[in-house]
PDB file of C-alpha atoms in Angstrom:
ATOM      1  CA  MET A   1     -34.090 -15.060   6.500  1.00  0.00           C
ATOM      2  CA  ASN A   2     -36.534 -11.939   5.965  1.00  0.00           C
ATOM      3  CA  LYS A   3     -37.593 -12.886   9.404  1.00  0.00           C
ATOM      4  CA  VAL A   4     -34.327 -12.236  10.861  1.00  0.00           C
ATOM      5  CA  LEU A   5     -33.411  -9.182   9.362  1.00  0.00           C
ATOM      6  CA  GLY A   6     -36.734  -8.301  10.098  1.00  0.00           C
ATOM      7  CA  ASN A   7     -36.048  -8.502  14.290  1.00  0.00           C
ATOM      8  CA  LYS A   8     -34.038  -5.873  15.576  1.00  0.00           C
ATOM      9  CA  LYS A   9     -32.913  -8.008  18.212  1.00  0.00           C
ATOM     10  CA  ALA A  10     -31.481 -10.388  15.679  1.00  0.00           C
ATOM     11  CA  ILE A  11     -29.807  -7.678  13.732  1.00  0.00           C
ATOM     12  CA  ALA A  12     -28.413  -5.841  17.351  1.00  0.00           C
ATOM     13  CA  LEU A  13     -27.245  -9.766  18.591  1.00  0.00           C
ATOM     14  CA  PHE A  14     -24.766  -9.706  15.159  1.00  0.00           C
ATOM     15  CA  VAL A  15     -23.960  -5.752  14.790  1.00  0.00           C
ATOM     16  CA  VAL A  16     -23.048  -4.687  18.495  1.00  0.00           C
ATOM     17  CA  PRO A  17     -20.616  -7.038  19.419  1.00  0.00           C
ATOM     18  CA  ALA A  18     -18.790  -5.963  15.675  1.00  0.00           C
ATOM     19  CA  LEU A  19     -19.092  -2.582  16.357  1.00  0.00           C
ATOM     20  CA  ILE A  20     -17.938  -2.740  20.193  1.00  0.00           C
ATOM     21  CA  LEU A  21     -14.756  -4.323  19.096  1.00  0.00           C
ATOM     22  CA  TYR A  22     -14.445  -1.795  16.455  1.00  0.00           C
ATOM     23  CA  ALA A  23     -14.982   1.015  18.425  1.00  0.00           C
ATOM     24  CA  ILE A  24     -12.482  -0.353  21.171  1.00  0.00           C
ATOM     25  CA  LEU A  25      -9.678  -1.046  18.159  1.00  0.00           C
ATOM     26  CA  VAL A  26     -10.129   2.146  16.207  1.00  0.00           C
ATOM     27  CA  LEU A  27     -11.912   4.451  17.508  1.00  0.00           C
ATOM     28  CA  VAL A  28     -11.001   4.787  21.159  1.00  0.00           C
ATOM     29  CA  PRO A  29      -7.104   5.238  19.626  1.00  0.00           C
ATOM     30  CA  VAL A  30      -8.058   7.730  17.384  1.00  0.00           C
ATOM     31  CA  VAL A  31      -9.928   9.901  20.171  1.00  0.00           C
ATOM     32  CA  TRP A  32      -6.970   9.337  22.429  1.00  0.00           C
ATOM     33  CA  SER A  33      -4.920  10.319  19.939  1.00  0.00           C
ATOM     34  CA  LEU A  34      -6.639  13.506  19.387  1.00  0.00           C
ATOM     35  CA  TYR A  35      -6.546  14.037  23.184  1.00  0.00           C
ATOM     36  CA  TYR A  36      -2.820  13.944  22.854  1.00  0.00           C
ATOM     37  CA  SER A  37      -2.186  15.966  20.342  1.00  0.00           C
ATOM     38  CA  LEU A  38      -3.305  18.784  22.340  1.00  0.00           C
ATOM     39  CA  TYR A  39       0.014  18.380  24.729  1.00  0.00           C
ATOM     40  CA  SER A  40       3.776  18.486  24.160  1.00  0.00           C
ATOM     41  CA  GLY A  41       6.008  15.964  25.725  1.00  0.00           C
ATOM     42  CA  SER A  42       5.087  12.740  26.904  1.00  0.00           C
ATOM     43  CA  PRO A  43       3.085  11.603  29.588  1.00  0.00           C
ATOM     44  CA  GLY A  44       4.554  12.000  33.154  1.00  0.00           C
ATOM     45  CA  LEU A  45       7.586  13.683  31.419  1.00  0.00           C
ATOM     46  CA  GLN A  46       7.464  17.257  30.908  1.00  0.00           C
ATOM     47  CA  TRP A  47       3.468  16.978  29.881  1.00  0.00           C
ATOM     48  CA  GLU A  48       1.900  20.221  28.800  1.00  0.00           C
ATOM     49  CA  PHE A  49      -1.074  21.203  27.481  1.00  0.00           C
ATOM     50  CA  THR A  50      -0.572  23.555  24.301  1.00  0.00           C
ATOM     51  CA  GLY A  51      -3.742  23.207  22.397  1.00  0.00           C
ATOM     52  CA  LEU A  52      -3.555  23.729  18.745  1.00  0.00           C
ATOM     53  CA  ASP A  53       0.436  24.613  18.735  1.00  0.00           C
ATOM     54  CA  ASN A  54       1.498  21.005  17.743  1.00  0.00           C
ATOM     55  CA  TYR A  55      -0.736  21.349  14.275  1.00  0.00           C
ATOM     56  CA  VAL A  56       0.404  24.670  13.754  1.00  0.00           C
ATOM     57  CA  LYS A  57       4.056  23.411  13.828  1.00  0.00           C
ATOM     58  CA  LEU A  58       3.571  21.029  10.890  1.00  0.00           C
ATOM     59  CA  PHE A  59       3.522  23.323   8.604  1.00  0.00           C
ATOM     60  CA  SER A  60       7.116  24.361   9.212  1.00  0.00           C
ATOM     61  CA  ASP A  61       8.439  21.275  10.215  1.00  0.00           C
ATOM     62  CA  LYS A  62      10.883  20.399   7.542  1.00  0.00           C
ATOM     63  CA  ASN A  63      11.201  16.706   8.300  1.00  0.00           C
ATOM     64  CA  PHE A  64       7.878  16.365   8.578  1.00  0.00           C
ATOM     65  CA  LEU A  65       7.353  17.793   4.781  1.00  0.00           C
ATOM     66  CA  ASN A  66      10.115  15.751   3.690  1.00  0.00           C
ATOM     67  CA  SER A  67       8.797  13.141   5.153  1.00  0.00           C
ATOM     68  CA  LEU A  68       4.944  13.503   3.417  1.00  0.00           C
ATOM     69  CA  VAL A  69       6.825  14.048   0.285  1.00  0.00           C
ATOM     70  CA  VAL A  70       8.379  10.697   0.130  1.00  0.00           C
ATOM     71  CA  ASN A  71       5.303   9.158   1.552  1.00  0.00           C
ATOM     72  CA  VAL A  72       3.494  10.416  -1.899  1.00  0.00           C
ATOM     73  CA  LYS A  73       6.013   9.358  -4.215  1.00  0.00           C
ATOM     74  CA  TYR A  74       6.237   5.765  -2.324  1.00  0.00           C
ATOM     75  CA  VAL A  75       2.224   5.769  -2.449  1.00  0.00           C
ATOM     76  CA  LEU A  76       1.630   6.576  -5.817  1.00  0.00           C
ATOM     77  CA  ALA A  77       5.025   4.457  -7.342  1.00  0.00           C
ATOM     78  CA  VAL A  78       3.945   1.478  -5.625  1.00  0.00           C
ATOM     79  CA  THR A  79       0.043   1.410  -5.556  1.00  0.00           C
ATOM     80  CA  VAL A  80      -0.038   2.038  -9.287  1.00  0.00           C
ATOM     81  CA  GLY A  81       2.847  -0.730  -9.876  1.00  0.00           C
ATOM     82  CA  GLN A  82       1.037  -3.344  -7.596  1.00  0.00           C
ATOM     83  CA  VAL A  83      -2.256  -3.149  -8.586  1.00  0.00           C
ATOM     84  CA  GLY A  84      -0.871  -2.352 -12.174  1.00  0.00           C
ATOM     85  CA  LEU A  85       1.296  -5.481 -12.285  1.00  0.00           C
ATOM     86  CA  GLY A  86      -0.841  -7.821 -10.573  1.00  0.00           C
ATOM     87  CA  LEU A  87      -3.743  -6.982 -13.023  1.00  0.00           C
ATOM     88  CA  LEU A  88      -1.276  -8.017 -16.042  1.00  0.00           C
ATOM     89  CA  LEU A  89      -0.010 -11.133 -14.382  1.00  0.00           C
ATOM     90  CA  ALA A  90      -3.876 -11.992 -14.117  1.00  0.00           C
ATOM     91  CA  LEU A  91      -4.438 -11.607 -17.837  1.00  0.00           C
ATOM     92  CA  MET A  92      -1.283 -13.741 -18.333  1.00  0.00           C
ATOM     93  CA  PHE A  93      -2.660 -16.494 -16.123  1.00  0.00           C
ATOM     94  CA  LYS A  94      -5.972 -16.292 -17.974  1.00  0.00           C
ATOM     95  CA  PHE A  95      -5.190 -15.702 -21.606  1.00  0.00           C
ATOM     96  CA  TRP A  96      -1.666 -16.420 -22.529  1.00  0.00           C
ATOM     97  CA  LEU A  97      -0.349 -19.230 -19.543  1.00  0.00           C
ATOM     98  CA  ASN A  98      -1.254 -22.775 -20.962  1.00  0.00           C
ATOM     99  CA  ARG A  99       0.715 -24.864 -18.865  1.00  0.00           C
ATOM    100  CA  CYS A 100       2.459 -24.914 -15.350  1.00  0.00           C
ATOM    101  CA  LYS A 101      -0.221 -22.378 -14.225  1.00  0.00           C
ATOM    102  CA  THR A 102      -0.707 -23.377 -10.610  1.00  0.00           C
ATOM    103  CA  ILE A 103       3.408 -23.795  -9.885  1.00  0.00           C
ATOM    104  CA  VAL A 104       3.711 -20.161 -12.080  1.00  0.00           C
ATOM    105  CA  ARG A 105       1.026 -18.780  -9.382  1.00  0.00           C
ATOM    106  CA  THR A 106       2.255 -20.199  -6.562  1.00  0.00           C
ATOM    107  CA  LEU A 107       5.819 -18.846  -7.535  1.00  0.00           C
ATOM    108  CA  VAL A 108       4.235 -15.611  -8.317  1.00  0.00           C
ATOM    109  CA  PHE A 109       2.263 -15.281  -4.648  1.00  0.00           C
ATOM    110  CA  PHE A 110       5.140 -16.707  -2.657  1.00  0.00           C
ATOM    111  CA  PRO A 111       6.696 -13.298  -1.784  1.00  0.00           C
ATOM    112  CA  VAL A 112       3.649 -12.329  -0.213  1.00  0.00           C
ATOM    113  CA  VAL A 113       4.391 -14.880   2.532  1.00  0.00           C
ATOM    114  CA  LEU A 114       7.881 -13.649   3.500  1.00  0.00           C
ATOM    115  CA  PRO A 115       8.964 -12.225   6.263  1.00  0.00           C
ATOM    116  CA  THR A 116       9.736  -8.363   6.045  1.00  0.00           C
ATOM    117  CA  VAL A 117      13.033  -8.728   7.140  1.00  0.00           C
ATOM    118  CA  ALA A 118      14.018 -12.034   5.233  1.00  0.00           C
ATOM    119  CA  VAL A 119      13.003  -9.568   1.572  1.00  0.00           C
ATOM    120  CA  GLY A 120      14.917  -6.319   2.948  1.00  0.00           C
ATOM    121  CA  GLN A 121      17.943  -9.120   3.209  1.00  0.00           C
ATOM    122  CA  LEU A 122      17.501 -10.646   0.064  1.00  0.00           C
ATOM    123  CA  PHE A 123      17.014  -7.006  -1.619  1.00  0.00           C
ATOM    124  CA  ALA A 124      19.975  -5.797   0.404  1.00  0.00           C
ATOM    125  CA  LYS A 125      22.256  -8.299  -1.188  1.00  0.00           C
ATOM    126  CA  ILE A 126      20.811  -7.680  -4.913  1.00  0.00           C
ATOM    127  CA  TYR A 127      21.299  -3.954  -4.876  1.00  0.00           C
ATOM    128  CA  GLU A 128      25.038  -4.598  -2.904  1.00  0.00           C
ATOM    129  CA  ILE A 129      27.764  -2.844  -4.640  1.00  0.00           C
ATOM    130  CA  GLN A 130      30.308  -3.268  -1.681  1.00  0.00           C
ATOM    131  CA  PRO A 131      32.707  -5.751  -1.152  1.00  0.00           C
ATOM    132  CA  ASN A 132      30.991  -7.497  -3.958  1.00  0.00           C
ATOM    133  CA  TYR A 133      28.327  -6.920  -6.777  1.00  0.00           C
ATOM    134  CA  GLY A 134      25.031  -7.887  -5.948  1.00  0.00           C
ATOM    135  CA  LEU A 135      22.624  -9.270  -8.616  1.00  0.00           C
ATOM    136  CA  LEU A 136      21.927  -6.486  -9.881  1.00  0.00           C
ATOM    137  CA  ASN A 137      25.062  -4.757 -10.273  1.00  0.00           C
ATOM    138  CA  SER A 138      26.648  -7.926 -11.782  1.00  0.00           C
ATOM    139  CA  LEU A 139      23.994  -8.279 -14.474  1.00  0.00           C
ATOM    140  CA  LEU A 140      24.672  -4.509 -15.716  1.00  0.00           C
ATOM    141  CA  SER A 141      28.639  -5.090 -15.690  1.00  0.00           C
ATOM    142  CA  ALA A 142      28.367  -8.374 -17.685  1.00  0.00           C
ATOM    143  CA  VAL A 143      26.460  -6.633 -20.197  1.00  0.00           C
ATOM    144  CA  GLY A 144      28.461  -3.606 -20.459  1.00  0.00           C
ATOM    145  CA  LEU A 145      26.460  -0.972 -18.697  1.00  0.00           C
ATOM    146  CA  ASP A 146      29.358  -0.280 -16.014  1.00  0.00           C
ATOM    147  CA  ASN A 147      28.051   3.155 -16.337  1.00  0.00           C
ATOM    148  CA  LEU A 148      24.976   2.053 -14.601  1.00  0.00           C
ATOM    149  CA  VAL A 149      26.802   0.161 -11.544  1.00  0.00           C
ATOM    150  CA  GLN A 150      26.098   2.761  -8.080  1.00  0.00           C
ATOM    151  CA  ALA A 151      24.793   2.221  -4.829  1.00  0.00           C
ATOM    152  CA  TRP A 152      21.248   1.613  -5.259  1.00  0.00           C
ATOM    153  CA  ILE A 153      20.414   2.084  -1.556  1.00  0.00           C
ATOM    154  CA  GLY A 154      23.465   4.061  -0.714  1.00  0.00           C
ATOM    155  CA  GLN A 155      22.308   7.548  -2.457  1.00  0.00           C
ATOM    156  CA  GLN A 156      19.612   9.588  -1.940  1.00  0.00           C
ATOM    157  CA  SER A 157      18.511   9.693  -5.756  1.00  0.00           C
ATOM    158  CA  THR A 158      17.642   5.912  -6.073  1.00  0.00           C
ATOM    159  CA  ALA A 159      16.793   4.570  -2.619  1.00  0.00           C
ATOM    160  CA  LEU A 160      13.333   5.365  -2.665  1.00  0.00           C
ATOM    161  CA  TRP A 161      12.743   3.634  -6.090  1.00  0.00           C
ATOM    162  CA  ALA A 162      14.658   0.626  -5.053  1.00  0.00           C
ATOM    163  CA  LEU A 163      12.396   0.494  -2.189  1.00  0.00           C
ATOM    164  CA  CYS A 164       9.558   0.743  -4.482  1.00  0.00           C
ATOM    165  CA  VAL A 165      10.547  -1.723  -6.636  1.00  0.00           C
ATOM    166  CA  MET A 166      11.108  -4.403  -3.630  1.00  0.00           C
ATOM    167  CA  ASP A 167       7.549  -3.489  -2.161  1.00  0.00           C
ATOM    168  CA  VAL A 168       5.891  -3.583  -5.864  1.00  0.00           C
ATOM    169  CA  TRP A 169       7.621  -7.188  -6.526  1.00  0.00           C
ATOM    170  CA  VAL A 170       6.582  -8.375  -2.690  1.00  0.00           C
ATOM    171  CA  ALA A 171       2.880  -7.682  -3.158  1.00  0.00           C
ATOM    172  CA  MET A 172       1.758  -7.674  -6.679  1.00  0.00           C
ATOM    173  CA  GLY A 173       1.149 -11.720  -6.245  1.00  0.00           C
ATOM    174  CA  PHE A 174      -1.314 -10.898  -4.103  1.00  0.00           C
ATOM    175  CA  TYR A 175      -3.006  -8.709  -6.397  1.00  0.00           C
ATOM    176  CA  SER A 176      -2.991 -10.883  -9.662  1.00  0.00           C
ATOM    177  CA  VAL A 177      -4.357 -13.947  -7.173  1.00  0.00           C
ATOM    178  CA  ILE A 178      -7.610 -11.608  -6.691  1.00  0.00           C
ATOM    179  CA  PHE A 179      -7.789 -10.403 -10.316  1.00  0.00           C
ATOM    180  CA  TYR A 180      -7.436 -13.750 -11.411  1.00  0.00           C
ATOM    181  CA  GLY A 181     -10.403 -14.992  -9.288  1.00  0.00           C
ATOM    182  CA  ALA A 182     -12.432 -12.275 -10.791  1.00  0.00           C
ATOM    183  CA  LEU A 183     -11.220 -12.846 -14.503  1.00  0.00           C
ATOM    184  CA  LEU A 184     -12.309 -16.526 -14.029  1.00  0.00           C
ATOM    185  CA  ASP A 185     -16.007 -15.381 -12.847  1.00  0.00           C
ATOM    186  CA  ILE A 186     -16.371 -13.544 -16.275  1.00  0.00           C
ATOM    187  CA  PRO A 187     -18.579 -15.837 -18.295  1.00  0.00           C
ATOM    188  CA  ASP A 188     -16.451 -17.079 -21.301  1.00  0.00           C
ATOM    189  CA  ASP A 189     -19.752 -16.681 -23.422  1.00  0.00           C
ATOM    190  CA  ILE A 190     -19.015 -12.704 -23.101  1.00  0.00           C
ATOM    191  CA  LEU A 191     -15.517 -12.941 -24.263  1.00  0.00           C
ATOM    192  CA  GLU A 192     -16.787 -15.245 -27.262  1.00  0.00           C
ATOM    193  CA  ALA A 193     -19.359 -12.684 -28.199  1.00  0.00           C
ATOM    194  CA  ALA A 194     -16.862  -9.523 -28.171  1.00  0.00           C
ATOM    195  CA  ARG A 195     -14.552 -11.921 -30.425  1.00  0.00           C
ATOM    196  CA  ILE A 196     -17.017 -12.832 -32.680  1.00  0.00           C
ATOM    197  CA  ASP A 197     -18.064  -9.027 -33.246  1.00  0.00           C
ATOM    198  CA  GLY A 198     -14.198  -8.306 -34.182  1.00  0.00           C
ATOM    199  CA  ALA A 199     -13.488  -7.164 -30.845  1.00  0.00           C
ATOM    200  CA  GLY A 200      -9.050  -7.089 -30.762  1.00  0.00           C
ATOM    201  CA  SER A 201      -7.070  -7.830 -27.498  1.00  0.00           C
ATOM    202  CA  PHE A 202      -7.145  -4.111 -26.209  1.00  0.00           C
ATOM    203  CA  SER A 203     -10.687  -3.535 -27.590  1.00  0.00           C
ATOM    204  CA  LEU A 204     -11.289  -6.833 -25.461  1.00  0.00           C
ATOM    205  CA  PHE A 205      -9.667  -5.601 -22.502  1.00  0.00           C
ATOM    206  CA  ARG A 206     -10.729  -1.781 -22.262  1.00  0.00           C
ATOM    207  CA  HIS A 207     -14.574  -2.548 -23.392  1.00  0.00           C
ATOM    208  CA  ILE A 208     -15.373  -5.765 -21.734  1.00  0.00           C
ATOM    209  CA  LEU A 209     -12.927  -7.023 -18.880  1.00  0.00           C
ATOM    210  CA  LEU A 210     -11.797  -3.733 -17.637  1.00  0.00           C
ATOM    211  CA  PRO A 211     -15.493  -2.497 -16.998  1.00  0.00           C
ATOM    212  CA  LEU A 212     -16.276  -6.019 -15.583  1.00  0.00           C
ATOM    213  CA  LEU A 213     -13.502  -5.567 -13.161  1.00  0.00           C
ATOM    214  CA  ARG A 214     -13.644  -2.097 -11.925  1.00  0.00           C
ATOM    215  CA  PRO A 215     -15.184  -3.286  -8.531  1.00  0.00           C
ATOM    216  CA  MET A 216     -12.351  -5.459  -8.117  1.00  0.00           C
ATOM    217  CA  VAL A 217      -9.775  -2.391  -9.107  1.00  0.00           C
ATOM    218  CA  ILE A 218     -11.178   0.002  -6.977  1.00  0.00           C
ATOM    219  CA  THR A 219     -10.641  -2.507  -3.713  1.00  0.00           C
ATOM    220  CA  CYS A 220      -7.328  -3.520  -4.939  1.00  0.00           C
ATOM    221  CA  LEU A 221      -6.546   0.137  -5.073  1.00  0.00           C
ATOM    222  CA  VAL A 222      -7.960   0.657  -1.633  1.00  0.00           C
ATOM    223  CA  PHE A 223      -6.173  -2.136  -0.043  1.00  0.00           C
ATOM    224  CA  SER A 224      -2.979  -1.120  -1.796  1.00  0.00           C
ATOM    225  CA  PHE A 225      -3.094   2.449  -1.199  1.00  0.00           C
ATOM    226  CA  SER A 226      -4.174   1.968   2.506  1.00  0.00           C
ATOM    227  CA  GLY A 227      -0.788  -0.061   2.805  1.00  0.00           C
ATOM    228  CA  THR A 228       1.351   2.111   1.273  1.00  0.00           C
ATOM    229  CA  VAL A 229       0.456   5.288   3.442  1.00  0.00           C
ATOM    230  CA  LYS A 230       1.404   3.206   6.192  1.00  0.00           C
ATOM    231  CA  MET A 231       4.798   2.106   4.959  1.00  0.00           C
ATOM    232  CA  PHE A 232       7.145   1.417   7.895  1.00  0.00           C
ATOM    233  CA  GLU A 233       8.674  -1.975   8.069  1.00  0.00           C
ATOM    234  CA  SER A 234       9.691  -2.800   4.895  1.00  0.00           C
ATOM    235  CA  SER A 235      12.100   0.808   4.520  1.00  0.00           C
ATOM    236  CA  LEU A 236      13.353  -0.146   8.217  1.00  0.00           C
ATOM    237  CA  ALA A 237      14.615  -3.749   6.482  1.00  0.00           C
ATOM    238  CA  LEU A 238      16.006  -2.167   3.471  1.00  0.00           C
ATOM    239  CA  THR A 239      17.202   1.017   4.147  1.00  0.00           C
ATOM    240  CA  GLY A 240      16.377   1.998   7.705  1.00  0.00           C
ATOM    241  CA  GLY A 241      14.961   5.107   6.875  1.00  0.00           C
ATOM    242  CA  GLY A 242      18.098   6.173   4.754  1.00  0.00           C
ATOM    243  CA  PRO A 243      20.242   7.374   3.459  1.00  0.00           C
ATOM    244  CA  GLY A 244      19.746  10.521   5.179  1.00  0.00           C
ATOM    245  CA  SER A 245      15.969  10.730   5.103  1.00  0.00           C
ATOM    246  CA  ALA A 246      15.671   9.394   1.785  1.00  0.00           C
ATOM    247  CA  THR A 247      13.522   6.572   2.508  1.00  0.00           C
ATOM    248  CA  LYS A 248      11.854   7.931   5.870  1.00  0.00           C
ATOM    249  CA  SER A 249       7.891   7.921   5.759  1.00  0.00           C
ATOM    250  CA  LEU A 250       5.229   9.478   7.845  1.00  0.00           C
ATOM    251  CA  SER A 251       5.391   6.552  10.080  1.00  0.00           C
ATOM    252  CA  MET A 252       8.925   6.099  10.566  1.00  0.00           C
ATOM    253  CA  TYR A 253       8.705  10.148  11.528  1.00  0.00           C
ATOM    254  CA  MET A 254       5.791   9.242  13.837  1.00  0.00           C
ATOM    255  CA  TYR A 255       7.737   6.623  15.886  1.00  0.00           C
ATOM    256  CA  ASP A 256      10.896   8.814  15.846  1.00  0.00           C
ATOM    257  CA  VAL A 257       9.121  11.641  17.207  1.00  0.00           C
ATOM    258  CA  SER A 258       6.840   9.766  19.856  1.00  0.00           C
ATOM    259  CA  PHE A 259       9.603   7.201  21.065  1.00  0.00           C
ATOM    260  CA  THR A 260      12.975   8.241  20.273  1.00  0.00           C
ATOM    261  CA  TYR A 261      12.555  12.362  21.120  1.00  0.00           C
ATOM    262  CA  ASN A 262       9.801  11.404  23.655  1.00  0.00           C
ATOM    263  CA  ASN A 263       7.199  13.768  21.991  1.00  0.00           C
ATOM    264  CA  VAL A 264       4.243  12.118  22.382  1.00  0.00           C
ATOM    265  CA  GLY A 265       1.664  14.882  21.865  1.00  0.00           C
ATOM    266  CA  TYR A 266       3.570  15.850  18.295  1.00  0.00           C
ATOM    267  CA  GLY A 267       4.041  12.212  17.195  1.00  0.00           C
ATOM    268  CA  SER A 268      -0.218  11.981  17.780  1.00  0.00           C
ATOM    269  CA  VAL A 269      -0.720  14.930  15.378  1.00  0.00           C
ATOM    270  CA  VAL A 270       1.493  13.164  12.699  1.00  0.00           C
ATOM    271  CA  ALA A 271      -0.574   9.999  13.370  1.00  0.00           C
ATOM    272  CA  ILE A 272      -3.790  11.907  13.135  1.00  0.00           C
ATOM    273  CA  VAL A 273      -2.075  12.901   9.566  1.00  0.00           C
ATOM    274  CA  ILE A 274      -1.691   9.617   8.092  1.00  0.00           C
ATOM    275  CA  PHE A 275      -4.763   8.353   9.508  1.00  0.00           C
ATOM    276  CA  LEU A 276      -6.579  11.304   7.536  1.00  0.00           C
ATOM    277  CA  ILE A 277      -4.646  10.615   4.392  1.00  0.00           C
ATOM    278  CA  CYS A 278      -6.037   6.822   4.501  1.00  0.00           C
ATOM    279  CA  ILE A 279      -9.769   8.374   4.788  1.00  0.00           C
ATOM    280  CA  LEU A 280      -9.449  10.747   2.377  1.00  0.00           C
ATOM    281  CA  GLY A 281      -7.406   8.995  -0.407  1.00  0.00           C
ATOM    282  CA  SER A 282     -10.018   5.817   0.010  1.00  0.00           C
ATOM    283  CA  MET A 283     -12.891   8.154  -0.440  1.00  0.00           C
ATOM    284  CA  LEU A 284     -11.270   9.702  -3.084  1.00  0.00           C
ATOM    285  CA  ILE A 285     -10.312   6.254  -4.803  1.00  0.00           C
ATOM    286  CA  ASN A 286     -13.895   5.356  -4.219  1.00  0.00           C
ATOM    287  CA  ARG A 287     -15.466   7.777  -5.962  1.00  0.00           C
ATOM    288  CA  PHE A 288     -14.443   6.292  -9.185  1.00  0.00           C
ATOM    289  CA  ASP A 289     -16.865   3.374  -8.792  1.00  0.00           C
ATOM    290  CA  VAL A 290     -19.256   5.086 -10.095  1.00  0.00           C
ATOM    291  CA  LYS A 291     -22.471   3.327 -11.468  1.00  0.00           C
ATOM    292  CA  GLU A 292     -23.550   3.901 -14.905  1.00  0.00           C
ATOM    293  CA  LYS A 293     -27.313   5.001 -15.347  1.00  0.00           C
ATOM    294  CA  TYR A 294     -29.847   3.769 -18.175  1.00  0.00           C
TER     295      TYR A 294
END
């Protein structure tokens, strides 16, 4: 192994193909978008050089600002929900669930592999109010909470949160499996020693499990954050970005600007903003992965 790692030709053989592929799939589109962002209109159709005007326009574009606010709310709610509930489920698999672990883990993970359109149709039926009550409104009515019966995805005040619940439900099983695998790698001797020393459940989690799981928590937060920032298909499947623009994300706004209104230049600026949010957000999350010094 040392001979291989000390051989520059061998290193190049492993690194260069991946670097070329990365450049073609990531760097070239980014540079292309930067170039397009300096123009207005669509290539071959009112394609004019405008310099930085598109960037200046962002700060006064109410539709962009609304989509940004929607994205921020969605990212905070869904990222915390997916990773937090995934961790709770993993702890349940490890310390509480003694029977049928495999079946329960399979059922929890099952939504991950479902098509987004199918999940959207499922939750549309759950939230339905007309012509018949869906599952949620039926349960509320059955327990006497008729005042809470409402059009969950038909009004701006609840549509975004209904979408967040759907996406948390879909992905929490994925993160639970990741955390469960990490919990299995923690030696039982450490947990037994902590219990002998008098550590309760909360102390065991806070002082033993959480520090050991910190790298995995950071990784899952980055995965979840990157996915939620680019939210598109789930909102399209459940609400279509509505009602109004209550669930229209930056990605959906970029699509509308670029392909509905044929302003690829301005759409490229929105795409660059999404890219920068992903990079800066991931860097911020990784700052919490601080190695302890002794």
